[in-house]
Short mmCIF file of C-alpha atoms in Angstrom, two decimals:
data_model
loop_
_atom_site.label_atom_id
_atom_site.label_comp_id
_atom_site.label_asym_id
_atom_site.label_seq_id
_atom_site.Cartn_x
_atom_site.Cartn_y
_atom_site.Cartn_z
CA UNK A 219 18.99 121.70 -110.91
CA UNK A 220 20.68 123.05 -107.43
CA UNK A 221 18.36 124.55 -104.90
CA UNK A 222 20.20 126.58 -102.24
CA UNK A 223 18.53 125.29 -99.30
CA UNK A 224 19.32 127.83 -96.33
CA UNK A 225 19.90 131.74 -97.93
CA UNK A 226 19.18 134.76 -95.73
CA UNK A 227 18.05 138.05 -97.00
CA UNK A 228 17.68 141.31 -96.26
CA UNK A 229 18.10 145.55 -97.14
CA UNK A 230 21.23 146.33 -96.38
CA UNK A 231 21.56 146.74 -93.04
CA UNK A 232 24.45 148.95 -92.05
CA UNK A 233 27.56 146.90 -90.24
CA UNK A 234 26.21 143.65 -91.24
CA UNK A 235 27.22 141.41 -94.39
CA UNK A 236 23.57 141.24 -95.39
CA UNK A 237 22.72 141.47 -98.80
CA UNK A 238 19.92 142.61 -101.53
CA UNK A 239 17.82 140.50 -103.39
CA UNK A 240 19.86 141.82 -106.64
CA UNK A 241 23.22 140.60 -105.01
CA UNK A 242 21.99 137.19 -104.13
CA UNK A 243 21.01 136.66 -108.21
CA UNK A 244 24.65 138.11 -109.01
CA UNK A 245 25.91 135.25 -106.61
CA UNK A 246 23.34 132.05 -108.07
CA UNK A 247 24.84 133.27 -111.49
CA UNK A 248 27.98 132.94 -110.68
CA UNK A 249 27.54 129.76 -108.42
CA UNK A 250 25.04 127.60 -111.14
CA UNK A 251 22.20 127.75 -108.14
CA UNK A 252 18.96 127.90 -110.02
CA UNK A 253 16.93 128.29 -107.06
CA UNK A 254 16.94 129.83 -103.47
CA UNK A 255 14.75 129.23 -100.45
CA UNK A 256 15.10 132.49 -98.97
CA UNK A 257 14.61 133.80 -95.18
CA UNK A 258 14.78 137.43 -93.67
CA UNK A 259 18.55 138.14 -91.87
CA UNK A 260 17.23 140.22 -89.10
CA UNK A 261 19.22 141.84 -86.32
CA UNK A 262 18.21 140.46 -82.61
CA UNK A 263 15.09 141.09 -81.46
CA UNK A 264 13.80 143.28 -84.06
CA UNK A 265 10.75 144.06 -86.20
CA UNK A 266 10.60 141.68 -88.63
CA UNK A 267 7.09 142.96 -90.52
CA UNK A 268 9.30 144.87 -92.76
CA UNK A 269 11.88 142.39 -93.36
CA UNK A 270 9.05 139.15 -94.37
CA UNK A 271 7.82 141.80 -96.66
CA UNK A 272 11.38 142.17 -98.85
CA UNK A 273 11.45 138.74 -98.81
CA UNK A 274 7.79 138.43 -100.61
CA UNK A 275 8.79 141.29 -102.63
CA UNK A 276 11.89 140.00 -103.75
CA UNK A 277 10.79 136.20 -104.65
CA UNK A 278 7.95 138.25 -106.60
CA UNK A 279 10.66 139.91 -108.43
CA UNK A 280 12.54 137.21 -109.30
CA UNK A 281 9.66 134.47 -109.40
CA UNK A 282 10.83 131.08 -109.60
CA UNK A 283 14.23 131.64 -108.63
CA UNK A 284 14.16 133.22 -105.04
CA UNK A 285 11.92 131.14 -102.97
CA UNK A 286 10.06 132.90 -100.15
CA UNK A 287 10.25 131.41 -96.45
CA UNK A 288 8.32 133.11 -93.60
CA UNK A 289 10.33 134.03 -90.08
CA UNK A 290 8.52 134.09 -86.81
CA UNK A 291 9.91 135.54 -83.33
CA UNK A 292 7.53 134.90 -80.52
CA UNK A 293 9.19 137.76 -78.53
CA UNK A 294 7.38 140.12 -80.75
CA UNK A 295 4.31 138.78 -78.95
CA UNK A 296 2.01 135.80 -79.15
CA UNK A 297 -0.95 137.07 -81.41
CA UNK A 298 1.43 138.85 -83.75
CA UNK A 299 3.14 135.73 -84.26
CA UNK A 300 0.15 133.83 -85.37
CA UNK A 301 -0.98 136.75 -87.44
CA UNK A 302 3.03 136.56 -88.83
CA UNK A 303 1.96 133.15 -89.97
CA UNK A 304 -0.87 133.76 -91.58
CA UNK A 305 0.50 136.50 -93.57
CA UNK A 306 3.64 134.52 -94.67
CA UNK A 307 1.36 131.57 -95.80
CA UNK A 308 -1.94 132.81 -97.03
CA UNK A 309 -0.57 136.17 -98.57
CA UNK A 310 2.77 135.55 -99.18
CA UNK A 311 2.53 132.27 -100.42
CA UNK A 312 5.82 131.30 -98.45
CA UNK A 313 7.14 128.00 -98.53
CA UNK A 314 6.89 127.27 -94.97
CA UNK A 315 7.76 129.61 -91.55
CA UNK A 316 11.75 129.47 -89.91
CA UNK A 317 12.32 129.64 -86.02
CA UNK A 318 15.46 130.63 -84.86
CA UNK A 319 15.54 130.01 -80.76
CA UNK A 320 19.29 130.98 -80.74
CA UNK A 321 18.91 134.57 -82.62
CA UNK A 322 15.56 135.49 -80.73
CA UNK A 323 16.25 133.81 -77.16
CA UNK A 324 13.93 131.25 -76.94
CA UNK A 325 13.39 127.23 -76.40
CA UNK A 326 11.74 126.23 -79.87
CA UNK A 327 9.95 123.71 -77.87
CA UNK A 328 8.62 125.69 -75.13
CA UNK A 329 5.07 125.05 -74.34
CA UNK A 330 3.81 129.00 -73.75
CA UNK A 331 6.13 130.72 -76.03
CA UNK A 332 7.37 128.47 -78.89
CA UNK A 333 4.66 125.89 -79.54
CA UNK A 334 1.54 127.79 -79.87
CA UNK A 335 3.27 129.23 -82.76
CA UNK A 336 4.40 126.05 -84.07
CA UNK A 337 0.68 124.46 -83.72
CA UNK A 338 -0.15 127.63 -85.94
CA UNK A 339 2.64 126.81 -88.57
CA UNK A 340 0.65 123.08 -88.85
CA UNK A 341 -2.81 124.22 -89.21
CA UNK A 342 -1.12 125.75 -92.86
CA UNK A 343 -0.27 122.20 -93.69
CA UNK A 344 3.31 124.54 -94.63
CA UNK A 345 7.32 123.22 -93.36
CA UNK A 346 8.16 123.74 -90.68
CA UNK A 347 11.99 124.89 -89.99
CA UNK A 348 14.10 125.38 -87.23
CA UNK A 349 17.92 126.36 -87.01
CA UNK A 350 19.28 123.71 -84.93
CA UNK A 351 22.95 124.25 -84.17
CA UNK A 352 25.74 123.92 -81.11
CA UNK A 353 26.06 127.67 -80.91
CA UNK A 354 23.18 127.96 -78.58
CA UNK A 355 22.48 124.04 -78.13
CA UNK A 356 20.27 124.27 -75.28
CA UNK A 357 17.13 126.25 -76.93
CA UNK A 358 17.83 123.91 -80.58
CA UNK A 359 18.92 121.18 -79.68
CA UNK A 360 17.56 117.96 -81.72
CA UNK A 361 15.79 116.48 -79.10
CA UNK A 362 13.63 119.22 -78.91
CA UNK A 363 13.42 118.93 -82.71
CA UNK A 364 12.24 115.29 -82.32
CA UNK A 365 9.36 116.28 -79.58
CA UNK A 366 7.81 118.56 -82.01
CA UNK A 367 8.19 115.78 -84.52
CA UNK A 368 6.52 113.44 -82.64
CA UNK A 369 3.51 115.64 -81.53
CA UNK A 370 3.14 116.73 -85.32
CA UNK A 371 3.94 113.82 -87.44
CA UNK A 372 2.14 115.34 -90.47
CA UNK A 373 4.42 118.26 -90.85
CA UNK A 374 7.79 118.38 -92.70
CA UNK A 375 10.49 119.81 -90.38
CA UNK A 376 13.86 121.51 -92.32
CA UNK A 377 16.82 120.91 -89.04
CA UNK A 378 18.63 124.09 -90.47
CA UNK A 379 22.45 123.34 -89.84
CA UNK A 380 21.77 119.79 -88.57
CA UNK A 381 23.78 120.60 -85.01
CA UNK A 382 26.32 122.75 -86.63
CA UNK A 383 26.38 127.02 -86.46
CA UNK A 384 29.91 126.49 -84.66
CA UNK A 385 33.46 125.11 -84.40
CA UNK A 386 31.96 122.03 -82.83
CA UNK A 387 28.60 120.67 -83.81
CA UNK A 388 26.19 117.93 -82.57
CA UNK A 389 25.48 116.49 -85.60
CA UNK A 390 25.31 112.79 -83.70
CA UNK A 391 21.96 113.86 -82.24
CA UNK A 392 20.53 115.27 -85.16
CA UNK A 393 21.15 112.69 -87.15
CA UNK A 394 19.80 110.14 -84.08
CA UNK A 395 16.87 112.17 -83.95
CA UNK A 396 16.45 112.37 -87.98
CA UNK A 397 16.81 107.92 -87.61
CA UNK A 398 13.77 108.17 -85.64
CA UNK A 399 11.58 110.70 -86.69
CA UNK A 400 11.07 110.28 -91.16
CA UNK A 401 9.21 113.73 -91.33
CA UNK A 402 12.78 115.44 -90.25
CA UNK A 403 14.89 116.52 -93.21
CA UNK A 404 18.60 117.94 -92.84
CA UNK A 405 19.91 120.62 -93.90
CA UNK A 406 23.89 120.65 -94.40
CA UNK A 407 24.74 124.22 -93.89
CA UNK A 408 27.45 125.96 -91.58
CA UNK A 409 28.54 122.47 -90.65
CA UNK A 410 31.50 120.60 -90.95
CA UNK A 411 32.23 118.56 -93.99
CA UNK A 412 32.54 115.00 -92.12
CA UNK A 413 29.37 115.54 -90.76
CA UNK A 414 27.71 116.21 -93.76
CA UNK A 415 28.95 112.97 -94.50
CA UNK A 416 27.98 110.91 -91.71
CA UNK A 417 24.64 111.86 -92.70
CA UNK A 418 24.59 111.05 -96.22
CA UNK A 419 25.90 107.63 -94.90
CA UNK A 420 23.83 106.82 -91.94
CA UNK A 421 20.44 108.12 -93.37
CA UNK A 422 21.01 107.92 -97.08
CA UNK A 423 21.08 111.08 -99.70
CA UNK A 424 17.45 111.30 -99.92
CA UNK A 425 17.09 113.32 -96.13
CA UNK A 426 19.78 115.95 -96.39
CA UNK A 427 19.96 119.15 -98.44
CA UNK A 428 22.44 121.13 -100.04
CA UNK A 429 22.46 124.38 -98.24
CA UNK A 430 24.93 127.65 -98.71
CA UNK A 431 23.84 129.87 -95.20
CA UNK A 432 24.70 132.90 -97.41
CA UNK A 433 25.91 135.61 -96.69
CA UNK A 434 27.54 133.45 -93.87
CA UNK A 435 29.11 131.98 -96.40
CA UNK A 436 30.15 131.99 -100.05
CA UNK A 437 27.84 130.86 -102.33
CA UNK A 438 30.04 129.71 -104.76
CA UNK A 439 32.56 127.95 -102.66
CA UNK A 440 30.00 125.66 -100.54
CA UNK A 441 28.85 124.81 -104.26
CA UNK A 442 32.17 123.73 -105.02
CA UNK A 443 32.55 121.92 -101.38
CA UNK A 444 29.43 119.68 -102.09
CA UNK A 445 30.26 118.62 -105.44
CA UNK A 446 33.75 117.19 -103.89
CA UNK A 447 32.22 115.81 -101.10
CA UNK A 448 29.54 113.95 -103.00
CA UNK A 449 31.92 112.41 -105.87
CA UNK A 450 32.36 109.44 -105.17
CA UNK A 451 30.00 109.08 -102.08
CA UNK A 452 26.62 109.22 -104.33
CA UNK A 453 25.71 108.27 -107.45
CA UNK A 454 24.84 110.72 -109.98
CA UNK A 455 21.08 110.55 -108.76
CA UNK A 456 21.80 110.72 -104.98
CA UNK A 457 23.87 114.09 -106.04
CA UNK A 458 20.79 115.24 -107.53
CA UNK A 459 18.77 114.73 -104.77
CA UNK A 460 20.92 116.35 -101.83
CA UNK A 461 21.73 119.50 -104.50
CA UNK A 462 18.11 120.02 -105.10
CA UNK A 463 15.77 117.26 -105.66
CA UNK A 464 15.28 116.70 -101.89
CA UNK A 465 14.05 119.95 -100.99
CA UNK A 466 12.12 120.42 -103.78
CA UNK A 467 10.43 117.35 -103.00
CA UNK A 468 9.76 118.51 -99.22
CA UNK A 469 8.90 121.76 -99.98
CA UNK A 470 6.68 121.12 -103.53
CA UNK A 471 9.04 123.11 -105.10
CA UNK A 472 7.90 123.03 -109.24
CA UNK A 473 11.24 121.74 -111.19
#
């Protein structure tokens, strides 16, 4: 079973690589991924009503296989965030609710416009996850990661890229921060390959996930990346985990 741990979604948006709910099945045919947890690709600072909604739409569609994930930007105001929430969880049924602080501009730990939002995430007793990555490391970086983990040791927290998102990463911290804090779970995507790595090896293959960033990235090929990387540096049940078993796990995802 291999669960695509970090997919984004969208309608086609024109001058973007963003794809339809049809395309991503086309590519988890051709790339043996059985399942997808499944977040909006929005353009900065945008309405995003519109764009949760295709999500729910398409993992009714294709139930089972696309896994609805809820997106929050606490630009779009503080009340319609919570009511974002709300919405993704109780009527969507989502899997959990994503911040990004480097697409939407903010701190994800900051106290008036970030965590209000998060406190609403935990009341759901849903994931929590956050892209964490060196292309805006200020706003995501894991320390801010681990603060949130310590005030809300009860919820499980996906670190989205683990400290990659660009040429360098700080994949170091995150996985310092992941050491410390056992509710954190990392999510190798858009990251360098001997990070990945370091991970497996410092935290063991039961707290990182297998994760494509499509359309960042081909399916199909990050497939074929993990299975190279992990022969050899798992055994056959530690290969299971990081390609699927882990977030399912995390998430309650039915096998």
């Amino acid at each position: 079973m291999i669960i695509d741990a970090d997919v984004h979604l969208s309608p086609k948006l024109e001058g973007s690589n963003s794809i339809t709910a049809e395309e991503l099945i086309e590519m988890m045919d051709k790339s043996g991924v059985d399942k997808a947890v499944t977040w909006l690709q929005p353009p900065y600072m945008r309405e995003i009503d519109a764009l949760n909604r295709y999500i729910y739409e398409a993992a009714k569609k294709y139930h089972g296989r696309i896994l609805g994930f809820g997106w929050a930007d606490p630009h779009l105001g503080l009340e319609k965030s919570k009511d974002t929430v709300k919405r993704c969880i109780y009527e969507y049924g989502f899997y959990g609710v994503k911040l990004n602080g480097a697409q939407n501009n903010f701190f994800i730990d900051d106290p008036v416009i970030s965590m209000p939002i998060i406190e609403e995430i935990a009341k759901t007793g849903k994931a929590l996850a956050f892209h964490v990555g060196a292309d805006d490391y200020e706003r995501t970086h894991p320390f801010r990661v681990g603060k949130i983990a310590k005030m809300y040791p009860e919820i499980d927290i996906l670190m989205v890229h683990m400290g990659g998102a660009a040429f360098n990463d700080i994949s170091n911290a995150a996985i310092e921060i992941a050491k410390e804090y056992k509710n954190i779970t990392l999510i190798g995507s858009a990251i360098r390959t001997w990070s990945i790595i370091r991970a497996i090896r410092e935290l063991g293959a039961e707290r990182i996930c297998f994760g494509s960033d499509t359309p960042f990235e081909l399916m199909h090929v990050e497939v074929a990346r993990y299975n190279a990387i992990l022969d050899g540096e798992v055994d056959e049940q530690g290969k299971k985990d990081i390609m699927g078993g882990n977030i399912a796990r995390v998430l309650g995802i039915s096998l």
